[in-house]
XYZ file of C-alpha atoms in Angstrom:
688
model
C 314.014 115.928 68.184
C 311.267 113.697 69.659
C 307.663 114.087 68.482
C 306.482 115.825 71.653
C 309.441 118.189 71.512
C 308.561 118.993 67.896
C 304.974 119.628 68.952
C 306.054 121.996 71.710
C 308.316 123.874 69.294
C 305.443 124.169 66.810
C 302.929 125.495 69.345
C 305.418 127.980 70.773
C 306.221 129.364 67.347
C 302.599 129.283 66.234
C 301.682 131.490 69.205
C 304.495 133.887 68.407
C 303.342 134.169 64.787
C 299.749 134.892 65.832
C 300.905 137.508 68.337
C 303.024 139.162 65.666
C 300.095 139.264 63.212
C 297.701 140.655 65.833
C 300.255 143.350 66.747
C 300.721 144.348 63.110
C 296.939 144.597 62.654
C 296.663 146.792 65.782
C 299.310 149.251 64.601
C 297.823 149.360 61.108
C 294.633 150.752 62.639
C 296.637 153.493 64.371
C 298.022 154.778 61.092
C 295.040 153.941 58.877
C 294.460 156.847 56.528
C 297.940 158.295 57.045
C 299.502 155.895 54.568
C 298.735 152.551 52.973
C 300.541 149.486 54.250
C 301.840 146.665 52.041
C 300.019 143.369 52.374
C 302.075 140.953 54.499
C 303.703 138.234 52.387
C 302.105 134.813 52.442
C 305.269 133.423 54.036
C 305.055 135.911 56.910
C 301.474 134.916 57.734
C 302.015 131.151 57.591
C 302.456 129.173 60.807
C 305.703 127.234 61.295
C 306.226 124.025 59.375
C 304.489 121.045 60.929
C 306.991 118.177 60.854
C 306.066 115.347 58.506
C 306.633 112.911 61.340
C 303.722 114.544 63.169
C 301.487 114.965 60.113
C 301.843 111.378 58.929
C 302.717 109.535 62.108
C 301.094 106.123 62.388
C 302.054 105.849 66.040
C 298.478 106.346 67.158
C 295.298 104.404 67.660
C 292.993 104.094 64.661
C 289.956 102.212 63.351
C 288.167 101.902 66.688
C 285.353 99.355 66.960
C 282.940 98.475 69.771
C 281.982 94.886 70.540
C 278.286 93.915 70.184
C 277.594 94.131 73.935
C 279.612 97.319 74.349
C 281.963 95.632 76.823
C 285.079 95.935 74.659
C 286.681 98.621 72.530
C 289.245 97.535 69.968
C 291.598 99.454 67.718
C 294.554 99.122 65.379
C 297.959 100.560 66.190
C 301.475 100.069 64.897
C 303.745 97.478 66.524
C 307.233 97.034 65.048
C 306.142 98.848 61.912
C 303.094 96.602 61.308
C 299.408 97.190 62.048
C 298.125 95.081 64.936
C 294.994 94.889 67.085
C 294.498 95.910 70.724
C 291.493 95.411 73.018
C 290.400 97.132 76.225
C 287.522 96.224 78.563
C 287.062 99.473 80.466
C 287.090 102.044 77.664
C 290.546 103.279 78.690
C 292.556 102.820 75.524
C 295.811 103.329 77.383
C 295.094 100.126 79.332
C 294.502 98.037 76.207
C 296.308 94.773 75.576
C 297.745 93.715 72.230
C 296.124 90.542 70.874
C 297.742 90.169 67.430
C 301.466 90.164 66.787
C 301.829 90.117 63.033
C 305.285 90.860 61.630
C 304.422 91.002 57.948
C 300.702 91.242 57.124
C 299.121 94.520 56.148
C 295.805 94.912 57.978
C 292.878 96.244 55.996
C 289.717 95.494 57.983
C 288.614 93.623 61.069
C 285.304 92.562 62.636
C 283.940 91.369 65.965
C 282.174 88.012 65.943
C 278.520 88.385 67.062
C 279.242 86.620 70.382
C 282.424 88.758 70.773
C 284.598 85.696 71.445
C 286.654 86.395 68.353
C 287.972 89.184 66.204
C 288.222 88.321 62.514
C 290.855 90.238 60.575
C 292.017 90.508 56.999
C 295.482 91.119 55.628
C 297.812 90.462 52.735
C 301.558 90.237 52.258
C 303.398 93.213 50.813
C 300.338 94.671 49.105
C 299.725 91.669 46.814
C 295.956 91.740 47.605
C 295.814 87.979 48.111
C 293.823 88.582 51.255
C 293.708 85.975 53.990
C 291.464 85.950 57.059
C 292.417 84.941 60.578
C 290.597 84.853 63.891
C 292.000 85.733 67.278
C 290.255 84.495 70.417
C 289.882 87.569 72.593
C 290.254 85.783 75.928
C 293.204 83.519 75.100
C 294.900 85.329 72.210
C 294.926 82.130 70.156
C 295.187 82.916 66.439
C 293.724 80.678 63.764
C 294.173 80.907 59.989
C 290.703 80.760 58.453
C 291.479 81.045 54.747
C 292.815 78.117 52.791
C 296.533 78.096 51.989
C 297.969 79.012 48.639
C 298.073 81.855 46.172
C 294.380 82.561 46.712
C 292.291 85.655 47.344
C 289.712 85.453 50.138
C 286.572 87.562 50.539
C 284.150 87.796 53.452
C 280.532 87.081 52.520
C 278.720 86.759 55.814
C 278.593 86.885 59.620
C 275.439 86.100 61.574
C 274.228 86.307 65.171
C 272.323 83.081 64.425
C 275.619 81.249 63.885
C 278.188 83.278 65.832
C 280.883 80.606 65.726
C 281.335 80.646 61.956
C 281.564 82.935 58.936
C 281.287 82.489 55.189
C 284.387 83.112 53.073
C 284.833 82.965 49.319
C 287.981 81.757 47.503
C 288.985 81.948 43.857
C 291.123 78.797 44.065
C 289.144 76.599 41.653
C 288.781 79.357 39.056
C 290.607 82.693 39.551
C 287.620 84.560 38.070
C 284.962 83.288 40.483
C 284.592 82.752 44.210
C 283.312 79.513 45.749
C 281.785 79.899 49.215
C 282.830 78.012 52.340
C 281.466 77.903 55.873
C 284.431 78.411 58.218
C 284.650 77.568 61.920
C 286.193 80.521 63.796
C 287.943 78.377 66.431
C 289.269 75.447 64.384
C 289.540 77.082 60.969
C 287.762 74.094 59.390
C 286.345 74.888 55.928
C 283.227 73.232 54.496
C 282.109 73.868 50.906
C 278.839 75.786 50.854
C 278.485 76.778 47.189
C 280.509 75.973 44.068
C 280.104 78.967 41.782
C 280.063 77.220 38.410
C 277.347 79.552 37.086
C 279.791 82.469 37.000
C 278.179 84.838 39.497
C 280.276 87.893 40.294
C 278.354 88.849 43.443
C 276.614 86.650 46.009
C 274.289 87.859 48.779
C 273.513 85.936 51.970
C 270.662 86.325 54.428
C 270.874 86.400 58.232
C 271.023 82.587 58.350
C 274.080 82.591 56.055
C 272.062 81.142 53.181
C 272.649 82.354 49.612
C 269.506 84.160 48.474
C 270.625 86.449 45.636
C 273.361 86.345 43.014
C 274.411 88.655 40.191
C 276.175 87.975 36.929
C 276.655 89.746 33.593
C 273.906 89.207 31.063
C 274.733 87.715 27.680
C 273.407 90.934 26.178
C 271.731 94.124 27.375
C 270.476 94.819 30.020
C 273.817 94.581 31.579
C 273.567 92.513 34.771
C 270.994 89.989 35.898
C 270.010 89.364 39.498
C 268.906 85.837 40.387
C 267.017 84.371 43.305
C 268.830 81.312 44.664
C 266.636 78.559 46.087
C 267.490 75.933 48.701
C 268.835 73.643 45.975
C 271.103 76.518 44.881
C 269.323 76.898 41.561
C 268.950 80.394 40.124
C 265.733 82.075 38.945
C 265.941 85.427 37.154
C 264.615 88.187 39.424
C 265.379 91.478 37.635
C 268.006 93.186 35.490
C 270.370 96.084 36.205
C 271.389 98.295 33.285
C 274.827 99.647 32.446
C 273.832 103.132 33.582
C 273.075 101.888 37.101
C 275.566 99.045 37.409
C 278.487 100.958 38.899
C 276.516 102.392 41.830
C 273.488 100.103 42.380
C 273.933 98.405 45.774
C 272.229 95.444 47.429
C 272.754 96.016 51.142
C 271.273 93.252 53.326
C 268.186 91.314 54.405
C 266.015 92.175 57.390
C 265.475 89.702 60.256
C 262.591 87.988 58.459
C 264.866 87.220 55.508
C 261.885 88.105 53.284
C 262.801 91.757 52.641
C 266.113 93.106 51.426
C 267.365 96.671 51.122
C 269.028 98.381 48.202
C 270.418 101.704 47.077
C 268.510 101.878 43.817
C 268.629 104.292 40.864
C 266.892 102.241 38.184
C 263.848 104.530 38.111
C 265.610 107.729 39.135
C 268.840 109.610 38.591
C 269.788 109.500 42.279
C 270.312 106.511 44.556
C 267.299 106.005 46.839
C 267.005 103.671 49.811
C 264.380 101.036 49.013
C 262.977 97.886 50.593
C 262.215 95.048 48.155
C 259.931 92.121 48.927
C 261.816 88.933 48.071
C 258.718 87.059 46.920
C 256.825 89.723 44.987
C 259.537 92.195 44.036
C 257.453 95.097 45.373
C 259.570 98.179 46.079
C 258.973 100.573 48.966
C 260.881 103.835 49.221
C 262.375 104.540 52.650
C 264.505 107.632 51.975
C 265.647 109.810 49.085
C 267.464 113.085 48.453
C 266.700 115.789 45.916
C 270.404 116.512 45.260
C 272.671 113.521 45.842
C 272.923 109.754 46.051
C 272.307 108.386 49.527
C 275.249 106.648 51.188
C 276.501 105.061 54.432
C 273.290 103.282 55.450
C 273.250 102.134 59.098
C 271.170 99.098 60.147
C 269.555 98.194 63.434
C 271.257 95.278 65.240
C 267.820 94.189 66.525
C 265.667 94.326 63.391
C 268.289 94.484 60.619
C 266.277 97.393 59.211
C 267.858 100.689 58.093
C 267.818 103.403 60.753
C 270.180 106.079 59.380
C 271.917 107.238 56.224
C 274.017 110.115 54.930
C 273.239 112.893 52.454
C 276.476 114.359 51.162
C 276.412 117.378 48.871
C 278.797 120.087 50.086
C 278.893 118.645 53.594
C 277.866 115.154 54.775
C 274.701 115.159 56.893
C 273.648 112.181 59.014
C 269.873 111.568 58.891
C 267.522 109.105 60.560
C 264.929 107.060 58.681
C 262.498 107.537 61.581
C 262.734 108.855 65.129
C 266.277 109.708 66.151
C 267.914 106.829 67.980
C 270.431 109.179 69.629
C 270.629 112.917 70.198
C 273.910 114.319 68.942
C 275.479 117.039 71.138
C 275.996 120.531 69.734
C 279.774 119.970 69.540
C 278.996 117.630 66.632
C 277.481 120.480 64.616
C 279.216 121.177 61.284
C 281.161 117.924 61.604
C 281.089 114.711 59.634
C 279.289 112.201 61.881
C 279.887 108.483 61.356
C 278.070 105.865 63.427
C 280.715 103.166 63.715
C 278.931 100.607 65.908
C 275.750 100.128 67.935
C 275.315 97.726 70.818
C 272.880 94.869 70.299
C 270.351 96.544 72.624
C 270.874 99.891 70.820
C 271.554 101.653 74.105
C 275.077 102.775 73.178
C 276.785 103.986 70.016
C 280.405 104.463 69.031
C 280.548 107.601 66.880
C 283.390 109.258 64.999
C 283.281 112.973 64.153
C 285.747 114.881 61.994
C 286.045 118.100 60.028
C 288.620 120.821 60.443
C 290.357 118.682 63.071
C 291.326 114.982 62.984
C 288.689 112.451 63.969
C 287.444 112.029 67.522
C 285.620 108.991 68.882
C 282.748 109.308 71.357
C 280.550 106.877 73.245
C 276.908 108.009 73.243
C 273.978 106.685 75.253
C 270.212 107.145 75.093
C 270.336 109.837 77.799
C 272.316 112.118 75.457
C 275.524 111.582 77.423
C 278.692 111.618 75.369
C 282.177 110.541 76.388
C 285.294 111.301 74.370
C 287.377 108.135 74.375
C 289.970 108.909 71.705
C 291.269 111.773 69.588
C 293.092 110.651 66.455
C 296.531 112.132 65.795
C 296.596 113.720 69.218
C 299.518 115.979 68.368
C 297.527 117.608 65.551
C 294.403 118.365 67.561
C 295.728 121.667 68.957
C 297.249 122.900 65.723
C 296.038 125.630 63.392
C 294.488 124.272 60.191
C 292.374 125.823 57.491
C 288.904 124.401 57.046
C 288.489 122.863 53.559
C 286.029 125.085 51.722
C 283.448 123.523 49.390
C 283.119 125.371 46.085
C 280.990 124.603 43.030
C 282.804 125.015 39.709
C 281.028 125.061 36.347
C 282.510 122.936 33.597
C 282.706 124.361 30.088
C 279.596 122.378 29.134
C 277.546 123.283 32.186
C 278.043 120.553 34.797
C 278.461 121.497 38.470
C 281.650 120.168 40.046
C 281.501 120.084 43.841
C 285.124 120.703 44.805
C 287.131 121.388 47.945
C 289.647 124.218 48.305
C 292.172 124.269 51.126
C 294.255 127.404 51.706
C 297.302 127.899 53.926
C 296.428 129.236 57.387
C 296.852 133.011 57.482
C 296.716 133.442 53.701
C 293.099 134.663 53.601
C 292.781 137.384 56.200
C 289.247 138.466 55.307
C 288.031 134.843 55.095
C 286.386 135.271 51.691
C 287.857 132.050 50.328
C 290.390 133.877 48.140
C 293.997 134.256 49.333
C 295.310 137.771 49.850
C 297.728 137.161 47.002
C 297.965 134.345 44.436
C 299.503 131.099 45.665
C 301.062 128.106 43.963
C 298.215 125.642 43.398
C 298.149 121.854 43.406
C 295.206 120.173 41.661
C 294.521 116.921 43.537
C 291.871 114.814 41.742
C 290.507 111.760 43.547
C 291.281 108.200 42.524
C 288.779 105.618 41.297
C 287.574 107.298 39.176
C 284.172 105.969 40.269
C 284.088 107.496 43.729
C 284.016 111.039 45.137
C 285.930 113.348 47.441
C 284.103 114.786 50.468
C 284.481 117.357 53.188
C 286.543 116.277 56.182
C 289.967 116.276 57.729
C 292.539 115.359 55.083
C 296.156 115.279 56.217
C 297.345 115.441 52.601
C 295.503 118.700 51.867
C 296.599 120.210 55.165
C 300.216 119.125 54.722
C 300.494 120.947 51.403
C 298.587 123.963 52.735
C 301.058 124.169 55.613
C 303.838 124.247 53.006
C 302.236 127.287 51.357
C 300.129 125.758 48.576
C 296.476 126.102 47.750
C 294.995 122.633 47.146
C 291.948 122.085 44.933
C 290.186 118.689 44.731
C 287.361 118.554 42.164
C 284.626 115.957 41.721
C 284.952 115.717 37.937
C 282.401 113.981 35.704
C 282.533 110.241 36.293
C 282.537 110.792 40.060
C 279.863 108.987 42.039
C 277.499 110.546 44.541
C 275.866 113.118 42.252
C 273.546 110.910 40.244
C 274.007 108.427 37.436
C 273.836 111.061 34.673
C 276.896 112.827 36.083
C 278.762 109.567 36.599
C 277.907 108.201 33.143
C 278.971 111.499 31.572
C 282.469 110.154 32.194
C 281.955 107.051 30.041
C 284.607 106.899 27.294
C 285.961 110.266 28.476
C 289.226 109.243 30.136
C 291.823 111.707 28.939
C 289.239 113.987 27.306
C 286.201 115.542 29.007
C 287.209 114.165 32.403
C 290.574 115.818 31.867
C 288.885 118.974 30.558
C 287.075 119.215 33.896
C 290.411 119.398 35.712
C 291.585 122.111 33.349
C 288.322 123.956 34.011
C 289.042 123.780 37.741
C 292.500 125.215 37.053
C 291.029 128.042 34.955
C 288.498 128.832 37.685
C 291.273 129.105 40.283
C 293.220 131.491 38.049
C 290.125 133.607 37.369
C 289.403 133.816 41.101
C 292.913 135.050 41.853
C 293.783 131.929 43.842
C 296.800 131.168 41.663
C 298.639 132.216 38.506
C 298.898 130.376 35.211
C 302.535 129.311 35.612
C 302.233 128.124 39.233
C 299.939 125.077 38.948
C 300.946 121.464 39.529
C 299.010 118.189 39.774
C 299.275 115.363 42.285
C 297.414 112.125 41.688
C 297.243 108.487 42.741
C 295.802 105.563 40.763
C 293.242 107.045 38.328
C 294.471 110.539 39.162
C 298.033 109.322 38.614
C 296.832 108.777 35.064
C 295.429 112.327 35.020
C 298.835 113.642 36.116
C 300.418 111.898 33.142
C 297.730 113.205 30.803
C 298.169 116.726 32.191
C 301.772 116.720 30.967
C 300.931 114.789 27.787
C 298.054 117.045 26.669
C 298.620 120.256 28.538
C 302.272 120.786 29.415
C 301.679 124.503 28.876
C 299.159 124.511 31.736
C 301.093 122.643 34.443
C 304.498 123.373 35.925
C 305.014 119.784 37.156
C 303.110 116.652 38.158
C 303.279 113.697 40.546
C 301.995 110.346 39.262
C 301.446 107.563 41.785
C 300.391 104.158 40.423
C 299.020 105.726 37.242
C 298.344 103.921 33.965
C 300.475 105.082 31.049
C 298.915 102.773 28.450
C 295.207 101.971 28.761
C 295.523 98.957 26.491
C 298.208 97.271 28.588
C 296.301 98.286 31.735
C 293.124 96.527 30.609
C 295.043 93.478 29.419
C 296.700 93.023 32.821
C 293.710 93.343 35.167
C 293.361 90.660 37.869
C 291.387 87.620 36.759
C 288.659 88.210 39.338
C 287.965 91.613 37.766
C 287.298 90.032 34.387
C 283.682 89.180 35.269
C 283.003 92.920 35.053
C 285.201 93.400 32.004
C 282.309 94.061 29.628
C 281.130 96.912 31.826
C 284.656 98.315 32.202
C 285.304 98.450 28.464
C 281.976 100.237 27.923
C 283.306 102.944 30.221
C 286.942 103.036 29.021
C 287.384 101.423 25.594
C 287.778 97.861 24.296
C 291.286 96.432 23.713
C 289.862 93.421 21.821
C 288.877 95.297 18.648
C 290.947 97.380 16.214
C 288.668 100.368 16.774
C 288.913 99.957 20.530
C 292.706 99.718 20.458
C 292.901 102.854 18.334
C 290.660 104.639 20.820
C 292.734 103.530 23.819
C 295.930 104.544 22.065
C 294.543 108.031 21.540
C 293.769 108.251 25.310
C 297.094 106.860 26.576
C 299.931 109.127 27.802
C 302.613 106.759 26.482
C 301.752 107.831 22.928
C 302.384 111.522 23.659
C 305.918 111.397 25.042
C 307.022 114.004 22.501
C 304.669 116.494 24.164
C 305.953 116.026 27.716
C 307.927 119.139 28.621
C 307.547 119.545 32.385
C 309.073 117.639 35.340
C 307.452 114.419 36.540
C 307.726 112.396 39.770
C 306.585 108.753 39.410
C 305.747 106.508 42.383
C 305.072 102.800 41.797
C 304.497 99.754 44.005
C 306.522 96.676 43.130
C 303.637 94.309 43.965
C 300.810 96.388 42.473
C 298.323 94.051 40.802
C 295.923 96.775 39.679
C 298.318 99.084 37.862
C 301.358 96.902 37.365
C 304.971 98.032 37.362
C 304.943 97.794 33.570
C 302.849 100.984 33.437
C 305.489 103.069 35.185
C 308.474 101.303 33.636
C 307.376 102.010 30.075
C 306.596 105.703 30.541
C 309.789 106.267 32.556
C 311.925 104.695 29.846
C 310.230 106.691 27.086
C 310.589 109.995 28.951
C 314.208 109.292 29.876
C 314.962 108.879 26.182
C 313.355 112.311 25.613
C 315.375 113.949 28.434
C 312.251 114.990 30.360
C 313.116 115.896 34.001
C 312.096 112.724 35.813
C 312.311 110.938 39.156
C 311.004 107.366 39.343
C 310.590 105.768 42.788
C 309.893 102.017 43.007
C 308.478 100.909 46.366
C 309.709 97.455 47.287
C 307.263 95.150 49.104
C 304.381 97.569 48.479
C 301.304 97.272 46.280
C 298.711 99.778 45.070
C 299.624 102.338 47.694
C 302.061 102.267 50.590
C 301.651 101.077 54.144
C 305.175 101.147 55.522
C 305.726 104.211 57.685
C 309.328 104.726 56.566
C 308.197 104.744 52.951
C 305.554 107.336 53.766
C 308.152 109.601 55.339
C 310.532 109.294 52.385
C 307.843 109.806 49.725
C 306.406 112.888 51.425
C 309.910 114.340 51.851
C 310.797 113.863 48.194
C 307.402 115.233 47.105
C 308.022 118.360 49.187
C 311.388 118.913 47.555
C 309.907 118.294 44.101
C 307.150 120.862 44.568
C 309.555 123.339 46.193
C 311.854 123.188 43.186
C 309.118 123.639 40.591
C 306.360 125.546 42.418
C 308.243 127.371 45.157
C 306.571 126.250 48.379
C 308.200 125.530 51.711
C 309.868 122.297 52.795
C 311.197 120.441 55.794
C 314.704 119.063 55.433
C 315.159 115.341 54.901
C 317.579 113.364 57.046
C 317.774 109.571 56.851
C 314.306 108.860 55.452
C 315.558 107.255 52.238
C 317.974 104.991 54.090
C 315.142 103.655 56.258
C 312.754 103.089 53.343
C 312.410 100.233 50.851
C 312.484 102.700 47.930
C 314.641 102.159 44.857
C 315.417 105.250 42.786
C 315.024 103.804 39.308
C 315.511 107.110 37.465
C 316.472 110.622 38.487
C 319.174 110.200 41.114
C 321.039 113.246 39.867
C 317.873 115.355 39.829
C 317.009 114.246 43.351
C 320.524 115.104 44.525
C 320.198 118.555 42.974
C 316.897 119.057 44.819
C 318.518 118.047 48.087
C 321.052 120.816 47.552
C 318.148 123.229 48.054
C 318.158 122.084 51.658
C 321.842 122.800 52.081
C 321.381 126.310 50.697
């Protein structure tokens, strides 16, 4: 069945389900008082299954950008299974022309050059994170490799309207720990050395003339990092220090047009990140904006003055705010949505804005006259479907912290809309990755996929999450596998107390850091969880820290202060006590492992060693190895196969709904390392 046919089938059946529910409610009023009626089952109130192909389809336009003059709109879409770039001149995305034709690179980000002659884009090969940059000339389609050849990682350090024909890239070729900077011509690809980083700086900051003005490196002792001014001879002078407590979230943003003032998100004299201006010569700080509840984020700068004009406050819901007079008036249809200013034209007369919330994202063009034009709706087939709005809830931890969390319920399961389902549901705890980031309100196809299958989904911001002040984030220091894990158990207990779920119907699904929490859930608390999914999770914190990429090692001293130190006997003992691999005897419940073959962050060793140990203990286990993938998956066929297997896994152990699999595994690059027999037994559920 084609996608549009599947969509038509869904909408037809969704309407029938709603009609049936409305009819049953009408007749219940007729006999109210004569007898009590049983509550409809959750299954009977759920809409039809949304096909995975529709939920996770990449066959759509994404990552829209507007060129500096506003003449062009660009976007990424899939061509032959690979992300590529399209451009249109008239705003009609259906008339766009493809300008890149990659067959292997995975696209991560792309940028317009200030004179909009070029688009600069970044990609790697098979998820290896050895990023390379290329330029494509918009008019001719000529593509030029900008990064130097070899097994080298490239990073973008600067673009400038003053020098629109070149950018500054950094390479770790000379020393894999540090990045030397090069000025790169966008047309020819010629590289000229700009700065040889022999001083060991881990971060370098350029002004609007592409000159290095600031650099950061770890201090020999506390305070933790030192920021240096860099003069015209490229010599460093100590400016100020950044402590461990602030180091994970403190952000230097950019210089203004004068190149004498730079902007930061600063929490050195406060718990919360504030937006400050700092005078380069005197160091004087001026506060521009602050919040009483959260760290500020997503600062937007003026293309004319390079000064901040907007930012986001994000507690339960993200709120866009202006630093001064509003540059644009947002229409009322943006109310209660997440608003993201993607691009502004150089004259600040037009803005490309993305809004999202209960529905997938929609892109609008705004002008100064308050006109707004919808130019693209993401995942068009999902826009008309019935989804539950993720509900923010605040959960108290056992020691008194507030955890802002998001609860998503299946549509139709909460008839009185009080945030509690009419009867308990199977629950999936879905912590975020990082762990030094946060989860926010917005459209999340993962949450909505599982809700459509009949699960409640709860995503907590546990201690160690960013966004809620440095005290809350630093409360996670040295608490991997302990208090951070306790927070997840507290979220589970809250859901049981609220009647959202029952004690024997809770699973966990996690990726990266939260893959580790899935392993720890079964290692520490097998009595609390019916099953778990671990994607790219560390099983041994000692081997994890000893295998980090070389260019992460500059921050190693900070990392070990937050996790534990593998270089000392005491540190190794601590890491052992926090590592799932040392608790294999306590694993009792089924586990699904997902691992990328080319993952450089959490290497294959982490999944191999826990899978082998659990196999020897006869723990129910499926281990999927993704060929030609890294820390995550980008290939559409792999996405379809993984989501299908995950559905079957949760159906078997938690009892939700599923869509049958067909040939997804045959199309994927997935190797079933362990658990073929278990997977075959799960597929028999489909046949029944």
